A tleap script that builds the chain and sets N, CA, C and O, in Angstrom:
source leaprc.protein.ff14SB
mol = sequence {
  NMET GLY ASN VAL VAL SER TYR ALA GLU GLU
  ALA VAL VAL VAL ALA GLU ALA PRO GLU ALA
  GLU GLU VAL GLU SER PRO GLU PRO GLU LYS
  GLU SER VAL GLU ALA GLU ALA VAL GLU GLU
  GLU GLU PRO GLU LYS ARG GLN ILE THR LEU
  SER THR SER PRO VAL ASP PHE ARG PHE PRO
  ILE THR ASN GLN SER ARG HIE CYS TYR VAL
  ALA TYR CYS GLU ALA HIE ARG CYS PHE GLN
  GLN LYS GLY GLU GLU ASP SER GLU CYS GLN
  ARG LEU ALA LYS VAL TYR ARG SER ILE CYS
  PRO VAL GLU TRP LEU GLU GLN TRP ASN GLU
  ALA ARG GLU ASN GLY SER TRP TRP GLY LYS
  CTYR
}
set mol.1.N position { 15.652 26.591 -3.600 }
set mol.1.CA position { 15.512 25.301 -4.271 }
set mol.1.C position { 14.062 24.848 -4.124 }
set mol.1.O position { 13.563 24.751 -3.003 }
set mol.2.N position { 13.392 24.575 -5.209 }
set mol.2.CA position { 11.988 24.191 -5.171 }
set mol.2.C position { 11.793 22.727 -4.831 }
set mol.2.O position { 12.724 21.924 -4.879 }
set mol.3.N position { 10.565 22.407 -4.491 }
set mol.3.CA position { 10.239 21.014 -4.191 }
set mol.3.C position { 10.214 20.187 -5.463 }
set mol.3.O position { 9.785 20.660 -6.515 }
set mol.4.N position { 10.667 18.974 -5.363 }
set mol.4.CA position { 10.660 18.062 -6.497 }
set mol.4.C position { 9.337 17.313 -6.473 }
set mol.4.O position { 9.002 16.660 -5.485 }
set mol.5.N position { 8.591 17.411 -7.556 }
set mol.5.CA position { 7.309 16.728 -7.638 }
set mol.5.C position { 7.416 15.674 -8.717 }
set mol.5.O position { 7.803 15.964 -9.848 }
set mol.6.N position { 7.075 14.466 -8.366 }
set mol.6.CA position { 7.067 13.398 -9.356 }
set mol.6.C position { 5.931 12.457 -9.027 }
set mol.6.O position { 5.394 12.479 -7.919 }
set mol.7.N position { 5.573 11.649 -9.968 }
set mol.7.CA position { 4.449 10.753 -9.789 }
set mol.7.C position { 4.918 9.312 -9.875 }
set mol.7.O position { 5.811 8.975 -10.652 }
set mol.8.N position { 4.300 8.474 -9.066 }
set mol.8.CA position { 4.657 7.061 -9.051 }
set mol.8.C position { 4.092 6.381 -10.289 }
set mol.8.O position { 3.046 6.765 -10.812 }
set mol.9.N position { 4.799 5.382 -10.733 }
set mol.9.CA position { 4.282 4.573 -11.823 }
set mol.9.C position { 3.231 3.640 -11.251 }
set mol.9.O position { 3.393 3.111 -10.152 }
set mol.10.N position { 2.157 3.441 -11.997 }
set mol.10.CA position { 1.098 2.574 -11.523 }
set mol.10.C position { 0.858 1.464 -12.527 }
set mol.10.O position { 0.973 1.660 -13.736 }
set mol.11.N position { 0.530 0.314 -12.011 }
set mol.11.CA position { 0.180 -0.822 -12.848 }
set mol.11.C position { -1.232 -1.240 -12.488 }
set mol.11.O position { -1.588 -1.297 -11.311 }
set mol.12.N position { -2.028 -1.529 -13.488 }
set mol.12.CA position { -3.395 -1.960 -13.246 }
set mol.12.C position { -3.488 -3.441 -13.541 }
set mol.12.O position { -3.097 -3.898 -14.615 }
set mol.13.N position { -4.002 -4.180 -12.591 }
set mol.13.CA position { -4.136 -5.620 -12.722 }
set mol.13.C position { -5.611 -5.953 -12.637 }
set mol.13.O position { -6.286 -5.536 -11.696 }
set mol.14.N position { -6.117 -6.692 -13.595 }
set mol.14.CA position { -7.503 -7.138 -13.557 }
set mol.14.C position { -7.492 -8.608 -13.192 }
set mol.14.O position { -6.894 -9.431 -13.886 }
set mol.15.N position { -8.161 -8.930 -12.094 }
set mol.15.CA position { -8.161 -10.305 -11.598 }
set mol.15.C position { -9.579 -10.843 -11.592 }
set mol.15.O position { -10.532 -10.118 -11.307 }
set mol.16.N position { -9.705 -12.116 -11.909 }
set mol.16.CA position { -11.006 -12.752 -11.855 }
set mol.16.C position { -11.301 -13.164 -10.428 }
set mol.16.O position { -10.415 -13.604 -9.695 }
set mol.17.N position { -12.572 -13.015 -10.042 }
set mol.17.CA position { -12.984 -13.424 -8.702 }
set mol.17.C position { -12.958 -14.945 -8.624 }
set mol.17.O position { -13.264 -15.615 -9.609 }
set mol.18.N position { -12.601 -15.496 -7.478 }
set mol.18.CA position { -12.579 -16.951 -7.347 }
set mol.18.C position { -13.980 -17.524 -7.477 }
set mol.18.O position { -14.964 -16.913 -7.060 }
set mol.19.N position { -14.047 -18.707 -8.061 }
set mol.19.CA position { -15.340 -19.348 -8.251 }
set mol.19.C position { -15.869 -19.856 -6.924 }
set mol.19.O position { -15.115 -20.345 -6.081 }
set mol.20.N position { -17.179 -19.733 -6.752 }
set mol.20.CA position { -17.814 -20.204 -5.520 }
set mol.20.C position { -17.895 -21.724 -5.553 }
set mol.20.O position { -18.111 -22.326 -6.604 }
set mol.21.N position { -17.720 -22.326 -4.396 }
set mol.21.CA position { -17.813 -23.778 -4.317 }
set mol.21.C position { -19.280 -24.189 -4.377 }
set mol.21.O position { -20.153 -23.535 -3.805 }
set mol.22.N position { -19.524 -25.272 -5.074 }
set mol.22.CA position { -20.893 -25.749 -5.181 }
set mol.22.C position { -21.270 -26.495 -3.913 }
set mol.22.O position { -20.504 -27.312 -3.402 }
set mol.23.N position { -22.468 -26.198 -3.416 }
set mol.23.CA position { -22.967 -26.840 -2.202 }
set mol.23.C position { -24.073 -27.796 -2.613 }
set mol.23.O position { -24.980 -27.430 -3.361 }
set mol.24.N position { -23.989 -29.020 -2.119 }
set mol.24.CA position { -25.003 -30.008 -2.460 }
set mol.24.C position { -26.265 -29.740 -1.654 }
set mol.24.O position { -26.204 -29.492 -0.449 }
set mol.25.N position { -27.404 -29.793 -2.327 }
set mol.25.CA position { -28.681 -29.629 -1.631 }
set mol.25.C position { -29.470 -30.923 -1.772 }
set mol.25.O position { -29.266 -31.680 -2.721 }
set mol.26.N position { -30.357 -31.173 -0.841 }
set mol.26.CA position { -31.099 -32.432 -0.873 }
set mol.26.C position { -32.074 -32.534 -2.037 }
set mol.26.O position { -32.451 -33.645 -2.410 }
set mol.27.N position { -32.496 -31.423 -2.625 }
set mol.27.CA position { -33.460 -31.465 -3.715 }
set mol.27.C position { -32.740 -31.326 -5.055 }
set mol.27.O position { -32.075 -30.315 -5.280 }
set mol.28.N position { -32.852 -32.314 -5.958 }
set mol.28.CA position { -32.143 -32.271 -7.230 }
set mol.28.C position { -32.623 -31.161 -8.161 }
set mol.28.O position { -31.833 -30.686 -8.978 }
set mol.29.N position { -33.892 -30.722 -8.075 }
set mol.29.CA position { -34.396 -29.687 -8.966 }
set mol.29.C position { -33.666 -28.365 -8.741 }
set mol.29.O position { -33.357 -27.664 -9.704 }
set mol.30.N position { -33.386 -28.013 -7.490 }
set mol.30.CA position { -32.710 -26.755 -7.190 }
set mol.30.C position { -31.279 -26.772 -7.709 }
set mol.30.O position { -30.764 -25.739 -8.138 }
set mol.31.N position { -30.631 -27.935 -7.674 }
set mol.31.CA position { -29.251 -28.035 -8.153 }
set mol.31.C position { -29.171 -27.696 -9.637 }
set mol.31.O position { -28.282 -26.953 -10.053 }
set mol.32.N position { -30.082 -28.225 -10.433 }
set mol.32.CA position { -30.023 -27.974 -11.867 }
set mol.32.C position { -30.310 -26.508 -12.185 }
set mol.32.O position { -29.714 -25.956 -13.110 }
set mol.33.N position { -31.206 -25.868 -11.442 }
set mol.33.CA position { -31.510 -24.457 -11.658 }
set mol.33.C position { -30.301 -23.603 -11.278 }
set mol.33.O position { -29.954 -22.667 -11.998 }
set mol.34.N position { -29.651 -23.922 -10.140 }
set mol.34.CA position { -28.481 -23.169 -9.702 }
set mol.34.C position { -27.313 -23.365 -10.672 }
set mol.34.O position { -26.572 -22.422 -10.949 }
set mol.35.N position { -27.150 -24.579 -11.186 }
set mol.35.CA position { -26.056 -24.856 -12.111 }
set mol.35.C position { -26.223 -24.047 -13.393 }
set mol.35.O position { -25.242 -23.533 -13.929 }
set mol.36.N position { -27.458 -23.928 -13.892 }
set mol.36.CA position { -27.705 -23.139 -15.087 }
set mol.36.C position { -27.402 -21.662 -14.837 }
set mol.36.O position { -26.843 -20.988 -15.702 }
set mol.37.N position { -27.768 -21.161 -13.662 }
set mol.37.CA position { -27.527 -19.758 -13.335 }
set mol.37.C position { -26.030 -19.468 -13.235 }
set mol.37.O position { -25.578 -18.405 -13.660 }
set mol.38.N position { -25.262 -20.399 -12.682 }
set mol.38.CA position { -23.818 -20.214 -12.551 }
set mol.38.C position { -23.158 -20.203 -13.922 }
set mol.38.O position { -22.229 -19.430 -14.154 }
set mol.39.N position { -23.632 -21.058 -14.840 }
set mol.39.CA position { -23.050 -21.112 -16.175 }
set mol.39.C position { -23.306 -19.822 -16.953 }
set mol.39.O position { -22.460 -19.400 -17.741 }
set mol.40.N position { -24.466 -19.189 -16.741 }
set mol.40.CA position { -24.814 -17.989 -17.477 }
set mol.40.C position { -24.046 -16.764 -16.979 }
set mol.40.O position { -23.766 -15.852 -17.758 }
set mol.41.N position { -23.703 -16.734 -15.685 }
set mol.41.CA position { -23.019 -15.573 -15.120 }
set mol.41.C position { -21.570 -15.511 -15.591 }
set mol.41.O position { -20.898 -16.533 -15.726 }
set mol.42.N position { -21.116 -14.311 -15.831 }
set mol.42.CA position { -19.721 -14.090 -16.188 }
set mol.42.C position { -18.942 -13.859 -14.894 }
set mol.42.O position { -19.457 -13.201 -13.990 }
set mol.43.N position { -17.730 -14.372 -14.778 }
set mol.43.CA position { -16.982 -14.172 -13.533 }
set mol.43.C position { -16.714 -12.686 -13.285 }
set mol.43.O position { -16.442 -11.925 -14.213 }
set mol.44.N position { -16.799 -12.289 -11.997 }
set mol.44.CA position { -16.547 -10.903 -11.622 }
set mol.44.C position { -15.071 -10.569 -11.806 }
set mol.44.O position { -14.203 -11.413 -11.584 }
set mol.45.N position { -14.799 -9.349 -12.210 }
set mol.45.CA position { -13.415 -8.909 -12.354 }
set mol.45.C position { -13.220 -7.682 -11.476 }
set mol.45.O position { -14.011 -6.740 -11.508 }
set mol.46.N position { -12.147 -7.717 -10.690 }
set mol.46.CA position { -11.815 -6.591 -9.832 }
set mol.46.C position { -10.590 -5.895 -10.399 }
set mol.46.O position { -9.701 -6.539 -10.957 }
set mol.47.N position { -10.550 -4.597 -10.256 }
set mol.47.CA position { -9.395 -3.841 -10.715 }
set mol.47.C position { -8.539 -3.503 -9.497 }
set mol.47.O position { -9.022 -2.910 -8.532 }
set mol.48.N position { -7.270 -3.883 -9.551 }
set mol.48.CA position { -6.329 -3.643 -8.470 }
set mol.48.C position { -5.228 -2.742 -9.009 }
set mol.48.O position { -4.631 -3.042 -10.043 }
set mol.49.N position { -4.958 -1.651 -8.323 }
set mol.49.CA position { -3.910 -0.733 -8.746 }
set mol.49.C position { -2.694 -0.907 -7.847 }
set mol.49.O position { -2.785 -0.752 -6.629 }
set mol.50.N position { -1.559 -1.229 -8.454 }
set mol.50.CA position { -0.305 -1.368 -7.727 }
set mol.50.C position { 0.544 -0.138 -8.016 }
set mol.50.O position { 0.671 0.279 -9.167 }
set mol.51.N position { 1.123 0.438 -6.975 }
set mol.51.CA position { 1.968 1.603 -7.206 }
set mol.51.C position { 3.217 1.521 -6.343 }
set mol.51.O position { 3.237 0.840 -5.317 }
set mol.52.N position { 4.248 2.217 -6.768 }
set mol.52.CA position { 5.502 2.255 -6.030 }
set mol.52.C position { 5.743 3.675 -5.556 }
set mol.52.O position { 4.986 4.586 -5.889 }
set mol.53.N position { 6.791 3.859 -4.785 }
set mol.53.CA position { 7.106 5.212 -4.334 }
set mol.53.C position { 7.595 6.029 -5.525 }
set mol.53.O position { 8.182 5.480 -6.457 }
set mol.54.N position { 7.354 7.336 -5.496 }
set mol.54.CA position { 7.787 8.174 -6.615 }
set mol.54.C position { 9.300 8.317 -6.656 }
set mol.54.O position { 9.990 8.043 -5.674 }
set mol.55.N position { 9.794 8.742 -7.782 }
set mol.55.CA position { 11.227 8.961 -7.951 }
set mol.55.C position { 11.618 10.199 -7.150 }
set mol.55.O position { 10.950 11.230 -7.229 }
set mol.56.N position { 12.684 10.098 -6.391 }
set mol.56.CA position { 13.213 11.235 -5.645 }
set mol.56.C position { 14.627 11.466 -6.155 }
set mol.56.O position { 15.518 10.653 -5.907 }
set mol.57.N position { 14.835 12.558 -6.858 }
set mol.57.CA position { 16.113 12.802 -7.520 }
set mol.57.C position { 17.250 13.083 -6.548 }
set mol.57.O position { 18.411 13.134 -6.954 }
set mol.58.N position { 16.931 13.267 -5.271 }
set mol.58.CA position { 17.998 13.411 -4.275 }
set mol.58.C position { 18.683 12.072 -4.031 }
set mol.58.O position { 19.813 12.021 -3.546 }
set mol.59.N position { 17.984 10.984 -4.373 }
set mol.59.CA position { 18.516 9.647 -4.139 }
set mol.59.C position { 18.471 8.854 -5.436 }
set mol.59.O position { 17.519 8.111 -5.674 }
set mol.60.N position { 19.491 9.005 -6.279 }
set mol.60.CA position { 19.505 8.207 -7.497 }
set mol.60.C position { 19.660 6.727 -7.151 }
set mol.60.O position { 19.568 6.354 -5.982 }
set mol.61.N position { 19.883 5.927 -8.101 }
set mol.61.CA position { 19.855 4.471 -7.990 }
set mol.61.C position { 20.465 3.932 -6.702 }
set mol.61.O position { 19.955 2.956 -6.154 }
set mol.62.N position { 21.531 4.532 -6.206 }
set mol.62.CA position { 22.198 4.015 -5.011 }
set mol.62.C position { 21.661 4.658 -3.743 }
set mol.62.O position { 20.906 5.629 -3.800 }
set mol.63.N position { 22.050 4.117 -2.614 }
set mol.63.CA position { 21.769 4.641 -1.285 }
set mol.63.C position { 20.280 4.723 -0.966 }
set mol.63.O position { 19.803 5.756 -0.497 }
set mol.64.N position { 19.558 3.664 -1.212 }
set mol.64.CA position { 18.139 3.641 -0.898 }
set mol.64.C position { 17.883 3.544 0.603 }
set mol.64.O position { 16.791 3.876 1.065 }
set mol.65.N position { 18.873 3.095 1.369 }
set mol.65.CA position { 18.685 3.063 2.821 }
set mol.65.C position { 18.573 4.490 3.361 }
set mol.65.O position { 17.766 4.752 4.253 }
set mol.66.N position { 19.359 5.393 2.836 }
set mol.66.CA position { 19.248 6.797 3.250 }
set mol.66.C position { 17.918 7.376 2.790 }
set mol.66.O position { 17.298 8.145 3.525 }
set mol.67.N position { 17.476 7.029 1.612 }
set mol.67.CA position { 16.173 7.468 1.111 }
set mol.67.C position { 15.077 7.023 2.074 }
set mol.67.O position { 14.168 7.794 2.384 }
set mol.68.N position { 15.161 5.800 2.538 }
set mol.68.CA position { 14.198 5.257 3.493 }
set mol.68.C position { 14.185 6.102 4.765 }
set mol.68.O position { 13.123 6.519 5.227 }
set mol.69.N position { 15.361 6.351 5.324 }
set mol.69.CA position { 15.489 7.108 6.572 }
set mol.69.C position { 14.948 8.534 6.417 }
set mol.69.O position { 14.214 9.016 7.279 }
set mol.70.N position { 15.305 9.196 5.336 }
set mol.70.CA position { 14.857 10.569 5.110 }
set mol.70.C position { 13.341 10.612 4.921 }
set mol.70.O position { 12.685 11.511 5.445 }
set mol.71.N position { 12.781 9.666 4.189 }
set mol.71.CA position { 11.331 9.620 3.989 }
set mol.71.C position { 10.608 9.414 5.318 }
set mol.71.O position { 9.573 10.033 5.567 }
set mol.72.N position { 11.152 8.547 6.169 }
set mol.72.CA position { 10.569 8.299 7.495 }
set mol.72.C position { 10.582 9.588 8.321 }
set mol.72.O position { 9.572 9.953 8.922 }
set mol.73.N position { 11.717 10.268 8.350 }
set mol.73.CA position { 11.835 11.514 9.124 }
set mol.73.C position { 10.906 12.600 8.577 }
set mol.73.O position { 10.266 13.313 9.350 }
set mol.74.N position { 10.831 12.728 7.245 }
set mol.74.CA position { 9.965 13.742 6.643 }
set mol.74.C position { 8.498 13.476 6.968 }
set mol.74.O position { 7.749 14.410 7.253 }
set mol.75.N position { 8.085 12.218 6.930 }
set mol.75.CA position { 6.694 11.879 7.223 }
set mol.75.C position { 6.354 12.208 8.673 }
set mol.75.O position { 5.298 12.779 8.944 }
set mol.76.N position { 7.220 11.861 9.594 }
set mol.76.CA position { 6.918 12.103 11.005 }
set mol.76.C position { 7.045 13.582 11.371 }
set mol.76.O position { 6.366 14.047 12.286 }
set mol.77.N position { 7.887 14.313 10.685 }
set mol.77.CA position { 7.939 15.764 10.868 }
set mol.77.C position { 6.614 16.370 10.405 }
set mol.77.O position { 6.065 17.257 11.058 }
set mol.78.N position { 6.112 15.887 9.284 }
set mol.78.CA position { 4.833 16.357 8.752 }
set mol.78.C position { 3.697 16.020 9.719 }
set mol.78.O position { 2.817 16.849 9.949 }
set mol.79.N position { 3.710 14.809 10.288 }
set mol.79.CA position { 2.680 14.422 11.255 }
set mol.79.C position { 2.680 15.362 12.454 }
set mol.79.O position { 1.615 15.725 12.953 }
set mol.80.N position { 3.859 15.761 12.923 }
set mol.80.CA position { 3.946 16.675 14.066 }
set mol.80.C position { 3.413 18.060 13.713 }
set mol.80.O position { 2.762 18.701 14.538 }
set mol.81.N position { 3.681 18.523 12.503 }
set mol.81.CA position { 3.292 19.873 12.112 }
set mol.81.C position { 1.838 19.970 11.669 }
set mol.81.O position { 1.158 20.942 11.998 }
set mol.82.N position { 1.352 18.974 10.925 }
set mol.82.CA position { 0.029 19.070 10.313 }
set mol.82.C position { -0.987 18.082 10.863 }
set mol.82.O position { -2.184 18.256 10.636 }
set mol.83.N position { -0.555 17.058 11.574 }
set mol.83.CA position { -1.484 16.069 12.114 }
set mol.83.C position { -1.495 14.791 11.294 }
set mol.83.O position { -1.040 14.755 10.151 }
set mol.84.N position { -2.025 13.746 11.908 }
set mol.84.CA position { -2.024 12.406 11.303 }
set mol.84.C position { -2.909 12.287 10.058 }
set mol.84.O position { -2.656 11.436 9.205 }
set mol.85.N position { -3.934 13.122 9.943 }
set mol.85.CA position { -4.916 12.966 8.866 }
set mol.85.C position { -4.589 13.755 7.601 }
set mol.85.O position { -5.320 13.647 6.616 }
set mol.86.N position { -3.531 14.533 7.597 }
set mol.86.CA position { -3.183 15.347 6.439 }
set mol.86.C position { -2.824 14.460 5.246 }
set mol.86.O position { -2.082 13.489 5.393 }
set mol.87.N position { -3.350 14.793 4.065 }
set mol.87.CA position { -3.136 13.951 2.879 }
set mol.87.C position { -1.674 13.938 2.439 }
set mol.87.O position { -1.174 12.906 1.992 }
set mol.88.N position { -0.986 15.066 2.560 }
set mol.88.CA position { 0.435 15.113 2.193 }
set mol.88.C position { 1.253 14.206 3.113 }
set mol.88.O position { 2.156 13.504 2.659 }
set mol.89.N position { 0.931 14.225 4.403 }
set mol.89.CA position { 1.643 13.370 5.365 }
set mol.89.C position { 1.366 11.893 5.078 }
set mol.89.O position { 2.261 11.055 5.185 }
set mol.90.N position { 0.132 11.585 4.717 }
set mol.90.CA position { -0.213 10.203 4.386 }
set mol.90.C position { 0.559 9.737 3.153 }
set mol.90.O position { 0.985 8.584 3.086 }
set mol.91.N position { 0.738 10.629 2.181 }
set mol.91.CA position { 1.507 10.280 0.983 }
set mol.91.C position { 2.961 10.001 1.351 }
set mol.91.O position { 3.555 9.042 0.858 }
set mol.92.N position { 3.536 10.840 2.220 }
set mol.92.CA position { 4.917 10.625 2.661 }
set mol.92.C position { 5.053 9.312 3.429 }
set mol.92.O position { 6.043 8.597 3.277 }
set mol.93.N position { 4.060 9.002 4.249 }
set mol.93.CA position { 4.095 7.750 5.012 }
set mol.93.C position { 4.023 6.547 4.072 }
set mol.93.O position { 4.677 5.531 4.308 }
set mol.94.N position { 3.237 6.661 3.018 }
set mol.94.CA position { 3.137 5.568 2.050 }
set mol.94.C position { 4.489 5.310 1.388 }
set mol.94.O position { 4.844 4.164 1.111 }
set mol.95.N position { 5.240 6.382 1.136 }
set mol.95.CA position { 6.556 6.243 0.514 }
set mol.95.C position { 7.484 5.456 1.424 }
set mol.95.O position { 8.100 4.486 0.983 }
set mol.96.N position { 7.596 5.856 2.690 }
set mol.96.CA position { 8.550 5.148 3.551 }
set mol.96.C position { 8.102 3.729 3.848 }
set mol.96.O position { 8.939 2.843 4.018 }
set mol.97.N position { 6.793 3.496 3.914 }
set mol.97.CA position { 6.332 2.121 4.151 }
set mol.97.C position { 6.603 1.218 2.955 }
set mol.97.O position { 6.738 0.005 3.111 }
set mol.98.N position { 6.684 1.803 1.757 }
set mol.98.CA position { 6.923 0.971 0.571 }
set mol.98.C position { 8.397 0.665 0.349 }
set mol.98.O position { 8.713 -0.338 -0.291 }
set mol.99.N position { 9.322 1.501 0.859 }
set mol.99.CA position { 10.738 1.261 0.574 }
set mol.99.C position { 11.549 0.808 1.778 }
set mol.99.O position { 12.663 0.313 1.607 }
set mol.100.N position { 11.026 0.963 2.990 }
set mol.100.CA position { 11.800 0.611 4.190 }
set mol.100.C position { 11.507 -0.818 4.636 }
set mol.100.O position { 10.360 -1.261 4.566 }
set mol.101.N position { 12.514 -1.536 5.087 }
set mol.101.CA position { 12.286 -2.867 5.656 }
set mol.101.C position { 11.435 -2.766 6.930 }
set mol.101.O position { 11.590 -1.828 7.712 }
set mol.102.N position { 10.554 -3.718 7.127 }
set mol.102.CA position { 9.640 -3.715 8.266 }
set mol.102.C position { 10.406 -3.720 9.586 }
set mol.102.O position { 9.990 -3.065 10.542 }
set mol.103.N position { 11.514 -4.448 9.650 }
set mol.103.CA position { 12.297 -4.518 10.887 }
set mol.103.C position { 12.805 -3.133 11.290 }
set mol.103.O position { 12.794 -2.779 12.469 }
set mol.104.N position { 13.242 -2.367 10.316 }
set mol.104.CA position { 13.721 -1.015 10.613 }
set mol.104.C position { 12.588 -0.166 11.174 }
set mol.104.O position { 12.759 0.543 12.165 }
set mol.105.N position { 11.428 -0.247 10.525 }
set mol.105.CA position { 10.292 0.563 10.963 }
set mol.105.C position { 9.878 0.204 12.386 }
set mol.105.O position { 9.559 1.085 13.184 }
set mol.106.N position { 9.884 -1.092 12.705 }
set mol.106.CA position { 9.538 -1.514 14.064 }
set mol.106.C position { 10.527 -0.935 15.069 }
set mol.106.O position { 10.121 -0.436 16.119 }
set mol.107.N position { 11.821 -0.996 14.758 }
set mol.107.CA position { 12.843 -0.457 15.664 }
set mol.107.C position { 12.706 1.061 15.803 }
set mol.107.O position { 12.797 1.593 16.909 }
set mol.108.N position { 12.492 1.744 14.709 }
set mol.108.CA position { 12.384 3.198 14.757 }
set mol.108.C position { 11.136 3.634 15.512 }
set mol.108.O position { 11.188 4.583 16.295 }
set mol.109.N position { 10.011 2.953 15.287 }
set mol.109.CA position { 8.783 3.292 16.013 }
set mol.109.C position { 8.961 3.056 17.509 }
set mol.109.O position { 8.510 3.859 18.326 }
set mol.110.N position { 9.614 1.963 17.866 }
set mol.110.CA position { 9.873 1.667 19.272 }
set mol.110.C position { 10.776 2.739 19.891 }
set mol.110.O position { 10.542 3.167 21.021 }
set mol.111.N position { 11.797 3.171 19.161 }
set mol.111.CA position { 12.693 4.215 19.659 }
set mol.111.C position { 11.939 5.535 19.844 }
set mol.111.O position { 12.182 6.252 20.815 }
set mol.112.N position { 11.033 5.860 18.929 }
set mol.112.CA position { 10.232 7.082 19.074 }
set mol.112.C position { 9.334 7.002 20.299 }
set mol.112.O position { 9.197 7.980 21.033 }
set mol.113.N position { 8.716 5.834 20.526 }
set mol.113.CA position { 7.839 5.659 21.686 }
set mol.113.C position { 8.616 5.749 22.996 }
set mol.113.O position { 8.099 6.270 23.984 }
set mol.114.N position { 9.846 5.248 23.017 }
set mol.114.CA position { 10.674 5.268 24.228 }
set mol.114.C position { 11.336 6.618 24.466 }
set mol.114.O position { 11.889 6.852 25.540 }
set mol.115.N position { 11.287 7.501 23.490 }
set mol.115.CA position { 11.924 8.802 23.629 }
set mol.115.C position { 13.406 8.781 23.312 }
set mol.115.O position { 14.119 9.735 23.622 }
set mol.116.N position { 13.877 7.712 22.701 }
set mol.116.CA position { 15.300 7.610 22.375 }
set mol.116.C position { 15.566 7.769 20.877 }
set mol.116.O position { 16.624 7.373 20.388 }
set mol.117.N position { 14.608 8.347 20.149 }
set mol.117.CA position { 14.766 8.520 18.701 }
set mol.117.C position { 15.838 9.560 18.417 }
set mol.117.O position { 15.832 10.635 19.016 }
set mol.118.N position { 16.737 9.259 17.530 }
set mol.118.CA position { 17.874 10.117 17.211 }
set mol.118.C position { 17.629 10.983 15.989 }
set mol.118.O position { 18.461 11.824 15.648 }
set mol.119.N position { 16.505 10.790 15.329 }
set mol.119.CA position { 16.229 11.522 14.092 }
set mol.119.C position { 15.945 12.996 14.329 }
set mol.119.O position { 15.623 13.409 15.442 }
set mol.120.N position { 16.068 13.778 13.272 }
set mol.120.CA position { 15.855 15.224 13.351 }
set mol.120.C position { 14.451 15.553 12.854 }
set mol.120.O position { 14.234 15.720 11.654 }
set mol.121.N position { 13.522 15.644 13.759 }
set mol.121.CA position { 12.198 16.169 13.423 }
set mol.121.C position { 11.495 16.611 14.663 }
set mol.121.O position { 10.362 17.086 14.595 }
savepdb mol mol.pdb
quit
């Protein structure tokens, strides 16, 4: 059985940078020069990419809690075999961090640190 490869859907959001607050200066000439410069500048726009975890056909619409658990185990198995800096392991970690509740992750990490982790990896 081959590995299932899929890509996450991505959304691109363009956001305007917040406007800087005007600071009063004691000299009126500088204020008018600064005000003209601010009016001429176009607001900065940043591009933000939002992505979700990829589709895993082993876990259709239902049972996402199991998907969370399996993704967590797969990521930590990968960390043990290849190390923390491996790009594939980082991708797997991103998946479980995006779909698992934070409380679960805290409990599971604590169990791993205490040596009482029940997972298979």
